[in-house]
mmCIF file of C-alpha atoms in Angstrom:
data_model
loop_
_atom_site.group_PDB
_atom_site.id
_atom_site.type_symbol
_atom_site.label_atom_id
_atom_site.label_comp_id
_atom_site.label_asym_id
_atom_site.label_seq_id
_atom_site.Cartn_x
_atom_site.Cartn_y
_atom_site.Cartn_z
ATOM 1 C CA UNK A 17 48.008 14.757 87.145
ATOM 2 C CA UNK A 18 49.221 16.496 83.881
ATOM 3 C CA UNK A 19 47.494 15.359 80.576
ATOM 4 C CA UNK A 20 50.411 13.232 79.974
ATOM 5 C CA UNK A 21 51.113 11.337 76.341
ATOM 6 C CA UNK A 22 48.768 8.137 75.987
ATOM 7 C CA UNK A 23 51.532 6.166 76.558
ATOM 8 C CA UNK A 24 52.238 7.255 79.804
ATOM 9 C CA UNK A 25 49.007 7.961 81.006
ATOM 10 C CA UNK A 26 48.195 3.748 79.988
ATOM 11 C CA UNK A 27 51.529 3.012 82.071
ATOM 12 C CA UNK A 28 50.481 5.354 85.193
ATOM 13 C CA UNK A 29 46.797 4.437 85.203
ATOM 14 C CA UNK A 30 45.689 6.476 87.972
ATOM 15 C CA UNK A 31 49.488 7.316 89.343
ATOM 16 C CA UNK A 32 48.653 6.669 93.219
ATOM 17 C CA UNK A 33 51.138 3.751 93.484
ATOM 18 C CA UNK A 34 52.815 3.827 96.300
ATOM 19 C CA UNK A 35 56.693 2.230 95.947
ATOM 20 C CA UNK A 36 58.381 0.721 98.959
ATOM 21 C CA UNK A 37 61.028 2.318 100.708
ATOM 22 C CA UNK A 38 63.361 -0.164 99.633
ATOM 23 C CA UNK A 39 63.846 -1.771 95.970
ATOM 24 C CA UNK A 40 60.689 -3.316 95.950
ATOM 25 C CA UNK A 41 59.571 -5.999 93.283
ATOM 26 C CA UNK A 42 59.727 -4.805 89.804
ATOM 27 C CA UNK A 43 55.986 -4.939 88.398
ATOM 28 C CA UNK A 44 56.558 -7.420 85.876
ATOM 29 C CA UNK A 45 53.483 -6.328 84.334
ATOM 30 C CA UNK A 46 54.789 -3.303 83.243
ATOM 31 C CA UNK A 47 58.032 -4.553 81.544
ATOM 32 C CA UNK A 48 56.892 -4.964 78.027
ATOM 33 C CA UNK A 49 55.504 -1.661 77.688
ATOM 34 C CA UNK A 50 58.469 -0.110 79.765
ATOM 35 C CA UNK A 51 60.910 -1.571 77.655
ATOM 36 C CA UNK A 52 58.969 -0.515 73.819
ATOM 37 C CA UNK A 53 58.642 3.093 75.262
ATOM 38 C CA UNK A 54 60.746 5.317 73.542
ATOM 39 C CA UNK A 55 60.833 8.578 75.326
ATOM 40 C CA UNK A 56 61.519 10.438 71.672
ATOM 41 C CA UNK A 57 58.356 8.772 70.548
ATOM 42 C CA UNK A 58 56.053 8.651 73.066
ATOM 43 C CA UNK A 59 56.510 11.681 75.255
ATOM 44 C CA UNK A 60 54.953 13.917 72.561
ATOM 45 C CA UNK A 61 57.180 16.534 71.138
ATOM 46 C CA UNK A 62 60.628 16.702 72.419
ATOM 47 C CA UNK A 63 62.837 19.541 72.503
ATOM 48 C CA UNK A 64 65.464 18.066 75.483
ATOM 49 C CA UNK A 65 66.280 14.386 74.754
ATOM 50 C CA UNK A 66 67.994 14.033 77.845
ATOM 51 C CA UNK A 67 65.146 15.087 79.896
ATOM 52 C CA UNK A 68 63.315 12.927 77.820
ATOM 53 C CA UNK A 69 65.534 9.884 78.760
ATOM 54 C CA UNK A 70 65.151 11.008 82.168
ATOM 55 C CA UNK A 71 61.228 10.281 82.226
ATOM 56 C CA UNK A 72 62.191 7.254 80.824
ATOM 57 C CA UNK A 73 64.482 6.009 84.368
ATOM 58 C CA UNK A 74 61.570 7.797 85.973
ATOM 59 C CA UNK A 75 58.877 5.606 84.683
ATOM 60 C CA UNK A 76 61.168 2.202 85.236
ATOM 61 C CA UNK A 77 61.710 3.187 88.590
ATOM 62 C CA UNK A 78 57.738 3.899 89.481
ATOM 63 C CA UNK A 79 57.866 0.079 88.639
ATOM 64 C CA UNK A 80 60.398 -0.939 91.276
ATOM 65 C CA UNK A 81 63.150 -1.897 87.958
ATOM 66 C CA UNK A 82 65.977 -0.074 90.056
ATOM 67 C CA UNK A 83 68.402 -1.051 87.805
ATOM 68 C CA UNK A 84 66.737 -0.175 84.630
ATOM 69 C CA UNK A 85 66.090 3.258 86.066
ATOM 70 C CA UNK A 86 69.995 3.474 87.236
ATOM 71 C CA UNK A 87 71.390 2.868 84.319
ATOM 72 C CA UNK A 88 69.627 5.132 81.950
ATOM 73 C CA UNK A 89 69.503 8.197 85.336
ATOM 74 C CA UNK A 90 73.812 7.210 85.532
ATOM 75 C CA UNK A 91 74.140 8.318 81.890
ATOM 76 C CA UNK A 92 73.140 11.547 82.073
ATOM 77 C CA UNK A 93 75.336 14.052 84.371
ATOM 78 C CA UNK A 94 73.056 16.171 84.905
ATOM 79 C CA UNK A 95 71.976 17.631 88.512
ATOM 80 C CA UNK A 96 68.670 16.440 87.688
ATOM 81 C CA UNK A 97 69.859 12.882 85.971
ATOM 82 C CA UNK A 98 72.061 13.028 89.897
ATOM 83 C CA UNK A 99 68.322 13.529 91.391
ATOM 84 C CA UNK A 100 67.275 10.373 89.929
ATOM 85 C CA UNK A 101 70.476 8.712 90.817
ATOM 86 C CA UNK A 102 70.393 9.537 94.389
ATOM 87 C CA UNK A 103 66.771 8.132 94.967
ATOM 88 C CA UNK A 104 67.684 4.918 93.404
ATOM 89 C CA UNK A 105 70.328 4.409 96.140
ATOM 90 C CA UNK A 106 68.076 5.649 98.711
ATOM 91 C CA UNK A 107 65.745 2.347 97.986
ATOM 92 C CA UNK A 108 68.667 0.097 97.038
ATOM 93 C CA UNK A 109 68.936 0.756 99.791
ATOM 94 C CA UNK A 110 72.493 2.351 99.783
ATOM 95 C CA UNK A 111 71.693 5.388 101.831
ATOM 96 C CA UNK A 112 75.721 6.820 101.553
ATOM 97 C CA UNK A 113 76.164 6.327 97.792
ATOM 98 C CA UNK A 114 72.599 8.036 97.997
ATOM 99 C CA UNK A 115 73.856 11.497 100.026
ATOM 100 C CA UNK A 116 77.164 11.224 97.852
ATOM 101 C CA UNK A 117 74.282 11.638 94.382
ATOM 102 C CA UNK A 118 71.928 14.383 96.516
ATOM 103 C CA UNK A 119 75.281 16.367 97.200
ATOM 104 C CA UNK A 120 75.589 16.145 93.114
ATOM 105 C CA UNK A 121 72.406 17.428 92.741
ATOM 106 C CA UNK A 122 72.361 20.893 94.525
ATOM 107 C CA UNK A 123 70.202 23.436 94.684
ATOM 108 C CA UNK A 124 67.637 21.896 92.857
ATOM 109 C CA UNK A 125 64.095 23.976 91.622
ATOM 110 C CA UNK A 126 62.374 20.212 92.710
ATOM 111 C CA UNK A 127 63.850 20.599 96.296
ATOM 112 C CA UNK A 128 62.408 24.040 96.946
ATOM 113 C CA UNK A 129 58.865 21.692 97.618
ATOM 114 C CA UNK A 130 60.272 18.936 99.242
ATOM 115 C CA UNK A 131 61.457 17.854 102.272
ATOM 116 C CA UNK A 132 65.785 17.674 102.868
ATOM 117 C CA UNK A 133 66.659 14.681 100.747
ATOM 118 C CA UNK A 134 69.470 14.123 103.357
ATOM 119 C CA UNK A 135 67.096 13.886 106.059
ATOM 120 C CA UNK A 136 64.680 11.900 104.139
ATOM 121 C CA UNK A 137 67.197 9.305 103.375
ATOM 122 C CA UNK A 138 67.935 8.925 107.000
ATOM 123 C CA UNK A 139 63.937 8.569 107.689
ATOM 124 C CA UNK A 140 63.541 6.073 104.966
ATOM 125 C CA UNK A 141 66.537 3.903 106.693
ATOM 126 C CA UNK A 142 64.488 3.943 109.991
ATOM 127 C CA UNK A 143 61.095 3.372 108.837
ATOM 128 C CA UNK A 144 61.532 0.731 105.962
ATOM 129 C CA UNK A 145 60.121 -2.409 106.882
ATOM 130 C CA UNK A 146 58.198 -1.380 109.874
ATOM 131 C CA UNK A 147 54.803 -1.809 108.822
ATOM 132 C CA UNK A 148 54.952 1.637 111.092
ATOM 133 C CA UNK A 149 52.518 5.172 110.185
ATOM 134 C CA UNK A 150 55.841 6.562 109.766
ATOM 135 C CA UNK A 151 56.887 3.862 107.030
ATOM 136 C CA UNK A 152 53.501 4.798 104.731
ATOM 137 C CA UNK A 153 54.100 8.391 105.123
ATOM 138 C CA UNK A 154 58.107 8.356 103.792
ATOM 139 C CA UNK A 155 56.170 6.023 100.971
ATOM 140 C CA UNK A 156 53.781 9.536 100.461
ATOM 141 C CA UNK A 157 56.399 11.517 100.653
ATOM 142 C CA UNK A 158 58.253 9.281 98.153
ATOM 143 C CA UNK A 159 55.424 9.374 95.664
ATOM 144 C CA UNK A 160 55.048 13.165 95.860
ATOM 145 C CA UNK A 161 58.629 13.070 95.365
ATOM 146 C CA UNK A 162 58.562 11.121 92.399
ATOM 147 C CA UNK A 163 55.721 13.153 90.416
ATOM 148 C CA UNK A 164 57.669 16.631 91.271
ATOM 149 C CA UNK A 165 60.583 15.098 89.380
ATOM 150 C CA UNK A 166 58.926 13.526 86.905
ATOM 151 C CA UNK A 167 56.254 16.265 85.954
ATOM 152 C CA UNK A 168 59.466 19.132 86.156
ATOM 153 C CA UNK A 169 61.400 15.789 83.686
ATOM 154 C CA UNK A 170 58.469 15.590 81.438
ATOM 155 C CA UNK A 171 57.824 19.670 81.226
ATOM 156 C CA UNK A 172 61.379 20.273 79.820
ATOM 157 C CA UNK A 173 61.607 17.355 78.131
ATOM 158 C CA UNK A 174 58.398 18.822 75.573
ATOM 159 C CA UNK A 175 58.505 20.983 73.261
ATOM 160 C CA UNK A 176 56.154 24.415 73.815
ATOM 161 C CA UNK A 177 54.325 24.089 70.291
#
């Protein structure tokens, strides 16, 4: 894992969550310190507040608070902020309004390691709830997904110096 800020490492702890497929519970836990991070603050040195911001959906979403994460992700109309967007829907689960953000999003440098988000969406649909081994590997695929976006988030959202 990247040697993140102390405030996100203390959030994270060791970052092997895995998230269900579908909204989950929000970690209630996790809520005070979600909502006093201030990505300005507490990423380190920012030179792209809207990247920034983005980490911010990114963390609230690790945490199952969909709609936390949707509303800051829905704010910024970018193809990344759309990458964020689209994997909230996947585990709303609204797996259309999902492939309507992933067609937003592109070609995107995250996708080049990942499998097709279109695809995944439709694997997610038939595995969630299943207790199956194909259920807990969408959820690894899901977290790998998550730190791609968030490390490429958090590396743009720094500054260099």
């Amino acid at each position: 894992m990247t040697n993140y800020s102390p405030a996100i490492q203390a959030l994270l702890g060791d970052g092997t969550r895995l998230a269900d497929l579908g909204p989950g519970s929000p970690d209630l836990s996790k809520k005070s310190s979600l909502l006093a991070f201030d990505p300005l603050r507490d990423l380190g040195p920012v030179k792209d507040p809207a990247m920034a911001k983005l980490c911010h959906a990114g963390l609230w979403l690790y945490f199952d608070f969909l709609d936390e994460s949707h509303v800051i992700s829905q704010d910024v109309e970018t193809p990344t902020g759309s990458f964020w967007h689209a994997i909230v829907h996947r585990r709303e689960p609204d797996p259309g309004n999902s492939k309507y953000w992933w067609r937003r999003v592109g070609n995107h440098p995250v996708l080049a390691n990942l499998p097709d988000p279109f695809a995944f969406v439709d694997r997610c649909e038939k595995a969630r709830g299943t207790g199956s081994a194909e259920e807990a590997e969408c959820q690894r695929q899901q977290r790998a997904e998550w730190h791609a976006l968030f490390e490429y988030c958090f590396q743009n959202a720094i500054s260099n110096g």
